[in-house]
PDB file of C-alpha atoms in Angstrom:
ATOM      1  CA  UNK I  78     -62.628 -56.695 -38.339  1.00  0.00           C
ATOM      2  CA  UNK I  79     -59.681 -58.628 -37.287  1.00  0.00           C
ATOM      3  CA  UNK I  80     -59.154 -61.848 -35.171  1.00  0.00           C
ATOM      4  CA  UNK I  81     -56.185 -62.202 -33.540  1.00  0.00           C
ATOM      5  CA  UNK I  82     -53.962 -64.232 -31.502  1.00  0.00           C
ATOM      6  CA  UNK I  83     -50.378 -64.070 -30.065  1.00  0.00           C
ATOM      7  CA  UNK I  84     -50.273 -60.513 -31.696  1.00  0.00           C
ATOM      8  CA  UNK I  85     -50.765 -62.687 -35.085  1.00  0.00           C
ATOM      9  CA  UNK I  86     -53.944 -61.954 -37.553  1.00  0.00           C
ATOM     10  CA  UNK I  87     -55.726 -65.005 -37.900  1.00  0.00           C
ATOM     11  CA  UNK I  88     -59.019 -64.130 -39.238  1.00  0.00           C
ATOM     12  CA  UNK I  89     -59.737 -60.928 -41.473  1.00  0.00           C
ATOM     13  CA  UNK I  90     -63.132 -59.544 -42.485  1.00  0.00           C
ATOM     14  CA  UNK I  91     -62.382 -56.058 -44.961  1.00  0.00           C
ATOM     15  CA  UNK I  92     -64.635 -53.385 -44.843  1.00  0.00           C
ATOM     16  CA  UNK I  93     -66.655 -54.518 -48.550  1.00  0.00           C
ATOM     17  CA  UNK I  94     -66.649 -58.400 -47.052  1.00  0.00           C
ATOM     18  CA  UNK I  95     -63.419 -60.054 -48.513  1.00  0.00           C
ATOM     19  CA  UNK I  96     -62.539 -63.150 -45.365  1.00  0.00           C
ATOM     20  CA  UNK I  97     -58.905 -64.005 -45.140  1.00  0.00           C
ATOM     21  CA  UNK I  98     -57.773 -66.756 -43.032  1.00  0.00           C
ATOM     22  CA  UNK I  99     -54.521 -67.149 -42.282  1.00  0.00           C
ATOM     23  CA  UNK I 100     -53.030 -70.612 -40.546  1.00  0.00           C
ATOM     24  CA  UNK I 101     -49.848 -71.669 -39.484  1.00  0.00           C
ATOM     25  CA  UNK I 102     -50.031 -75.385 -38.898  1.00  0.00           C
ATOM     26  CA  UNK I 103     -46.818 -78.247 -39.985  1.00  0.00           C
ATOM     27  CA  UNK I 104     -49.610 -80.511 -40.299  1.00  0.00           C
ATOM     28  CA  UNK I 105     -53.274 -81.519 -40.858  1.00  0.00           C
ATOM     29  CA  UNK I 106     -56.256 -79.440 -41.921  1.00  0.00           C
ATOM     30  CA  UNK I 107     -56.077 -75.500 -42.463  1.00  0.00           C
ATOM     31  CA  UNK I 108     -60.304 -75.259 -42.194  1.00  0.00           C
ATOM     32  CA  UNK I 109     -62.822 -77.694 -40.892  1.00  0.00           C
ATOM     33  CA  UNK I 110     -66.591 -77.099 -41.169  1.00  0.00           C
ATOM     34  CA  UNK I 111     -68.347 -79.128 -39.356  1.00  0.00           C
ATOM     35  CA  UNK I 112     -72.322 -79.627 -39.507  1.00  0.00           C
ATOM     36  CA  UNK I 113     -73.784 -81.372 -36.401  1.00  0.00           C
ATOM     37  CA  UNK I 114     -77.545 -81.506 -37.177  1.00  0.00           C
ATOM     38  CA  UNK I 115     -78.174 -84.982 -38.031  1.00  0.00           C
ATOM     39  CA  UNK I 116     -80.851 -84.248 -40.417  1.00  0.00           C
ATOM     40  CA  UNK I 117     -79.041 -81.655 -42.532  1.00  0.00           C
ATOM     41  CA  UNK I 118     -76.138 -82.570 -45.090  1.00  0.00           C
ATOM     42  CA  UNK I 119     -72.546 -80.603 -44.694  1.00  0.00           C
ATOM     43  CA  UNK I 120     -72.156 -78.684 -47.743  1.00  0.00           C
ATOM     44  CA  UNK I 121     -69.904 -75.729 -48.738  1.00  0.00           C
ATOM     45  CA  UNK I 122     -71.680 -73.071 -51.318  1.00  0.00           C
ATOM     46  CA  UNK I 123     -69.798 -70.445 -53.678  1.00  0.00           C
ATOM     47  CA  UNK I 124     -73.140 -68.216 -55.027  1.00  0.00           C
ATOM     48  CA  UNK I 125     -71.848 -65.959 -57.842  1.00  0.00           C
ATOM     49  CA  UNK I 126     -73.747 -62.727 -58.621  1.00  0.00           C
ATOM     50  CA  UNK I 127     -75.350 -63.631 -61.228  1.00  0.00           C
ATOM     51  CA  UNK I 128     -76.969 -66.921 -63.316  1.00  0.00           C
ATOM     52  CA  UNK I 129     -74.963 -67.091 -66.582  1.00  0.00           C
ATOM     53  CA  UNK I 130     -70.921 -68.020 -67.832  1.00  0.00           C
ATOM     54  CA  UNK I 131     -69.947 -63.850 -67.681  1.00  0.00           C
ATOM     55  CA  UNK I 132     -69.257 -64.383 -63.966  1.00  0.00           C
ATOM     56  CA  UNK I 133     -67.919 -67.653 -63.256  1.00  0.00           C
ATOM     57  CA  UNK I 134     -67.569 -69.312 -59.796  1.00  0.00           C
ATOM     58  CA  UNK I 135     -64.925 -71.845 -58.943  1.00  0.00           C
ATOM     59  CA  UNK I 136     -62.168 -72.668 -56.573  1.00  0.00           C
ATOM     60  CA  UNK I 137     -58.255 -71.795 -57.459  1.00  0.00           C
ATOM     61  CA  UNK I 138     -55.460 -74.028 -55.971  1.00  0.00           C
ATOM     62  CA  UNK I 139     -52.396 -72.168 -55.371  1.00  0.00           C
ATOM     63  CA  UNK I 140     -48.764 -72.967 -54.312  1.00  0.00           C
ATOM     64  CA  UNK I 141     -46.665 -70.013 -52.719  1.00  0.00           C
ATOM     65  CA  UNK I 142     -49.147 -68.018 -54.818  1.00  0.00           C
ATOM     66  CA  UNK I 143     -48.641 -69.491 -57.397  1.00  0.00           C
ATOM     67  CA  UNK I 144     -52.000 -70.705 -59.533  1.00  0.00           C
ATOM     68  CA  UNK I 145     -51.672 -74.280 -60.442  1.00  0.00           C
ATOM     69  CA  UNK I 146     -55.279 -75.556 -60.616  1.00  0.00           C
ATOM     70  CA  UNK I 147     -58.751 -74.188 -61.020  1.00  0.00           C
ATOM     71  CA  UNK I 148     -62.472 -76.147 -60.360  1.00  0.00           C
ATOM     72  CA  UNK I 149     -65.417 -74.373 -61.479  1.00  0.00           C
ATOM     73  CA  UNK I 150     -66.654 -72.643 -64.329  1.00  0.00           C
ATOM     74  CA  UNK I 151     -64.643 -69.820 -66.720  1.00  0.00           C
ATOM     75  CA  UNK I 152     -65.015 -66.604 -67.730  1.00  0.00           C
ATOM     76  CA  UNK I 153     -67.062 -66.890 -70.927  1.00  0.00           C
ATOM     77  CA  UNK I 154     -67.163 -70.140 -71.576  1.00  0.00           C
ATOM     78  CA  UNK I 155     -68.437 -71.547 -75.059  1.00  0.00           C
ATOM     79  CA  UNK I 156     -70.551 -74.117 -73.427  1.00  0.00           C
ATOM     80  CA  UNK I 157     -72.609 -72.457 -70.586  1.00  0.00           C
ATOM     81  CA  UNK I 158     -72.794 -73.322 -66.776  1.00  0.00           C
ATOM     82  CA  UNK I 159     -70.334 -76.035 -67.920  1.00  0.00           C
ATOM     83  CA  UNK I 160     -67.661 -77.643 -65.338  1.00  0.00           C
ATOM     84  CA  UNK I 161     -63.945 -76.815 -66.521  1.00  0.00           C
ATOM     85  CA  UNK I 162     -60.741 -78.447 -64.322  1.00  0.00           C
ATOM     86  CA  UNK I 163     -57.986 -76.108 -65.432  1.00  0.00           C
ATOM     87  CA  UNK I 164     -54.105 -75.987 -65.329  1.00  0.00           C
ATOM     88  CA  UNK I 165     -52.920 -72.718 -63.720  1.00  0.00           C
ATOM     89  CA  UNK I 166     -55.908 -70.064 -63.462  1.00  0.00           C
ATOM     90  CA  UNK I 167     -59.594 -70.190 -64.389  1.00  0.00           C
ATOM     91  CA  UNK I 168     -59.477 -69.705 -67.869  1.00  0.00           C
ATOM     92  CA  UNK I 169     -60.796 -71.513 -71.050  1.00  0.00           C
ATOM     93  CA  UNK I 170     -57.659 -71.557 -72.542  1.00  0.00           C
ATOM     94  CA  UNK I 171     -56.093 -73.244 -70.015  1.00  0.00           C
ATOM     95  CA  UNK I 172     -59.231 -75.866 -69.823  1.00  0.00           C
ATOM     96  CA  UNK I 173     -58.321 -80.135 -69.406  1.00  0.00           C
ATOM     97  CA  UNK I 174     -61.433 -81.262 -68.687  1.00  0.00           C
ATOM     98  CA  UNK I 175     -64.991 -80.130 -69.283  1.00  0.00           C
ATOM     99  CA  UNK I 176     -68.370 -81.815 -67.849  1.00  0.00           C
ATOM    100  CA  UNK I 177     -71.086 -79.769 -69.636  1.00  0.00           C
ATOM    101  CA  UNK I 178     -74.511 -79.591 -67.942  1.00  0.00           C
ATOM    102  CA  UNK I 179     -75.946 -82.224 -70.874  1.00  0.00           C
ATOM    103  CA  UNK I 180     -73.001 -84.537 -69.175  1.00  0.00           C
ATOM    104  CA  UNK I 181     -70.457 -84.721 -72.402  1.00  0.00           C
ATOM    105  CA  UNK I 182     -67.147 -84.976 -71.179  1.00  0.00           C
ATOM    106  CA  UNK I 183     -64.651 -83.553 -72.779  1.00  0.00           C
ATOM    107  CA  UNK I 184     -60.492 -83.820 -72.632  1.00  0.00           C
ATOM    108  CA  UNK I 185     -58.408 -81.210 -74.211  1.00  0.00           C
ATOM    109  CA  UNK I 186     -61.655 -80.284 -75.366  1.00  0.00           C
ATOM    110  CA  UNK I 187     -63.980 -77.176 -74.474  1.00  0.00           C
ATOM    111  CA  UNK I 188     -66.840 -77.768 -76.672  1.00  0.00           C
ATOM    112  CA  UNK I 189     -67.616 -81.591 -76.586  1.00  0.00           C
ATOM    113  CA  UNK I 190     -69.209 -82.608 -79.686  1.00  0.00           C
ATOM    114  CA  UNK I 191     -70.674 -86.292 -77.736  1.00  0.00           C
ATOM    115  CA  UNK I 192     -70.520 -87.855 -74.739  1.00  0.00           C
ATOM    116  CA  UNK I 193     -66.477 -88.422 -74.451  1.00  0.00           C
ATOM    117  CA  UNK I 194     -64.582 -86.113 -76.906  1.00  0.00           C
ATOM    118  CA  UNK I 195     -60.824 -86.632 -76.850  1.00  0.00           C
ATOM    119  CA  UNK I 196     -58.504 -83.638 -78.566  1.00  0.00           C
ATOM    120  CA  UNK I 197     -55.574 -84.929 -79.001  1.00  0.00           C
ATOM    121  CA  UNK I 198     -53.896 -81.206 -79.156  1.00  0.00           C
ATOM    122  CA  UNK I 199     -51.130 -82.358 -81.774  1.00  0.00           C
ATOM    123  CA  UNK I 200     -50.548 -79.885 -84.530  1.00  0.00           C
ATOM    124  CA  UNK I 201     -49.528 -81.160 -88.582  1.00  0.00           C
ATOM    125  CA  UNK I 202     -46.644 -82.597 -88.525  1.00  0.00           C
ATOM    126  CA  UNK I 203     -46.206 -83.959 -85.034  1.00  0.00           C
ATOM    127  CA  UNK I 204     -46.612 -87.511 -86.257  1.00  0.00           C
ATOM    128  CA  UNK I 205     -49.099 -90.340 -84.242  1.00  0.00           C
ATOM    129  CA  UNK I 206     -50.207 -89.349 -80.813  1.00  0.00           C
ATOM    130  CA  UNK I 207     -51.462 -92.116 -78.349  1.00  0.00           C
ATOM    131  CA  UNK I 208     -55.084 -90.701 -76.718  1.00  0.00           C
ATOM    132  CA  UNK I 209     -56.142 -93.657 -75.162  1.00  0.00           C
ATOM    133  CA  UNK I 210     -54.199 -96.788 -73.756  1.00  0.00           C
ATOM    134  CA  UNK I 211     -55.739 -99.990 -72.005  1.00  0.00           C
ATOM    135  CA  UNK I 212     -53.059-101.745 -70.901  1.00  0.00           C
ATOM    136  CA  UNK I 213     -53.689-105.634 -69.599  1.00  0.00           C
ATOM    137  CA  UNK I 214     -50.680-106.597 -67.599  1.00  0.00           C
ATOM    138  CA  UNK I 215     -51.199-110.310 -67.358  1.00  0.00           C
ATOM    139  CA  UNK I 216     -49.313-112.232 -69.842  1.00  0.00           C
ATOM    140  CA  UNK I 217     -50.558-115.365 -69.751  1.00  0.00           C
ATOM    141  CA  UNK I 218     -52.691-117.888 -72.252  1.00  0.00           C
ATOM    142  CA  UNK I 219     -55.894-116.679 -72.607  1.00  0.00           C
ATOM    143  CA  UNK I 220     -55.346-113.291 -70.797  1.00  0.00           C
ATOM    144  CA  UNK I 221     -56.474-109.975 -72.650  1.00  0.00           C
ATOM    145  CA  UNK I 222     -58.402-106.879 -72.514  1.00  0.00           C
ATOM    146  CA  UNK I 223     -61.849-105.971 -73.839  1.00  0.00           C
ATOM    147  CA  UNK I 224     -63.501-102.407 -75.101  1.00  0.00           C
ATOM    148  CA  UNK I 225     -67.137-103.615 -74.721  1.00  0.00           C
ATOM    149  CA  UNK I 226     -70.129-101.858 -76.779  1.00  0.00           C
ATOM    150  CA  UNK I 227     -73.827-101.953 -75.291  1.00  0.00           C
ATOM    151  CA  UNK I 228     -77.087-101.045 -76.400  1.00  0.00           C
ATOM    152  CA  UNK I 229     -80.080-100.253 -74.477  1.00  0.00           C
ATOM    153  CA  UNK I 230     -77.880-102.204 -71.763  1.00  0.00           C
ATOM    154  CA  UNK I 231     -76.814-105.069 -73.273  1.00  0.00           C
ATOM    155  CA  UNK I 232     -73.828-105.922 -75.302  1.00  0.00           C
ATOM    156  CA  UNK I 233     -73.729-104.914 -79.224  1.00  0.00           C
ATOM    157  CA  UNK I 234     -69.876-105.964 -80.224  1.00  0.00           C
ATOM    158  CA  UNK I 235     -66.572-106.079 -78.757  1.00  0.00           C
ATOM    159  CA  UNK I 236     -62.633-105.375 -79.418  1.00  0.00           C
ATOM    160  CA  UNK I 237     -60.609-108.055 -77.616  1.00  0.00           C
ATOM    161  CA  UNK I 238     -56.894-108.532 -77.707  1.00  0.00           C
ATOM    162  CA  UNK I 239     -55.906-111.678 -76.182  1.00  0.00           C
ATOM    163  CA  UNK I 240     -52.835-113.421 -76.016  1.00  0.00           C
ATOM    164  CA  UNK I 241     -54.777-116.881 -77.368  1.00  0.00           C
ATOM    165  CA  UNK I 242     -51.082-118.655 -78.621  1.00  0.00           C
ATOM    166  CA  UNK I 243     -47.900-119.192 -76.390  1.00  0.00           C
ATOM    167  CA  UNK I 244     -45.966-117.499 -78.885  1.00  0.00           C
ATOM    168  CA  UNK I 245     -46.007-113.884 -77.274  1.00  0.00           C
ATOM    169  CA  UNK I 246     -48.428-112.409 -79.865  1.00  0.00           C
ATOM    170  CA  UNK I 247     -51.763-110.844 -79.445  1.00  0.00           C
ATOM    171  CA  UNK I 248     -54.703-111.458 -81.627  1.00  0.00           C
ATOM    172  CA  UNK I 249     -57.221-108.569 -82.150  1.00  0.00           C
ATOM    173  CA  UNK I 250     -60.628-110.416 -82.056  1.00  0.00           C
ATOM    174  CA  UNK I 251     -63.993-108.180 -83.353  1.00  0.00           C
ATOM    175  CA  UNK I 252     -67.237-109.453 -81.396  1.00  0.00           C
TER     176      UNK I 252
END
């Protein structure tokens, strides 16, 4: 089944189901879906065959066909029905971010061990690699930046560096 317009294929259903649309716009949207019952949210759904990690669903993001980004889940995955954003295709290997279903995050990492699990990816040899930067751009007396610790809500220690002297150094204060 074919929709077309100006001699131009627009919309293409194959004969086993596989849609193609195909728009030629300089600007805006390529798809809208719009939902105009009130009551009802507007949602999109992408319902794989089956309930486990052997038959992932996601979304690719391509340029000129070529595969730059993937959302969704990957082809055996170590963590199950986890949430991988990937560089290129839908892959493990090419994994930058996981959510797993227990909400650990991890980054450069596909099997967080807790809730924010940071891989560097540096092999032996590759000297000190910065993970994690907070960067406090005032410069004035008394400005600084805090990583905060809670428990059970409320605060449980602190790392502050604060520029307490006016002679451009910054004191590392425990809390």
């Amino acid at each position: 089944l074919a929709l077309v317009t100006n001699n131009v294929s627009r919309v293409r259903i194959t004969s086993d189901g596989q849609l193609t649309h195909t728009a030629n716009k300089n600007s805006d949207y390529t798809a809208r879906f719009n939902q105009s019952h009130a009551d009802n949210p507007a949602y999109i759904e992408i319902n794989g065959p089956t309930d486990n990690n052997i038959r992932p669903t996601y979304i690719q993001l391509s340029q000129a066909g070529t595969k730059k980004w993937a959302i969704g889940q990957v082809y055996a995955s170590t963590v199950d029905r986890a949430l991988h954003v990937c560089s290129g295709s839908s892959s493990e290997s090419n994994s930058k971010i996981v959510v797993t279903s227990a909400g650990r995050v991890g980054i450069n990492e596909n099997s967080p061990a807790c809730m924010l699990d940071i891989e560097d990816g540096a092999s032996g040899g590759d000297g000190v690699t910065e993970i994690l930067r907070l960067n406090g751009s005032p410069n004035d007396l008394d400005d600084g930046i805090k990583l905060q610790f809670a428990r059970v809500g409320s605060a449980a220690g602190s790392i502050t560096l604060q520029k307490v002297n006016n002679n451009n150094t910054t004191d590392m204060i425990f809390g």
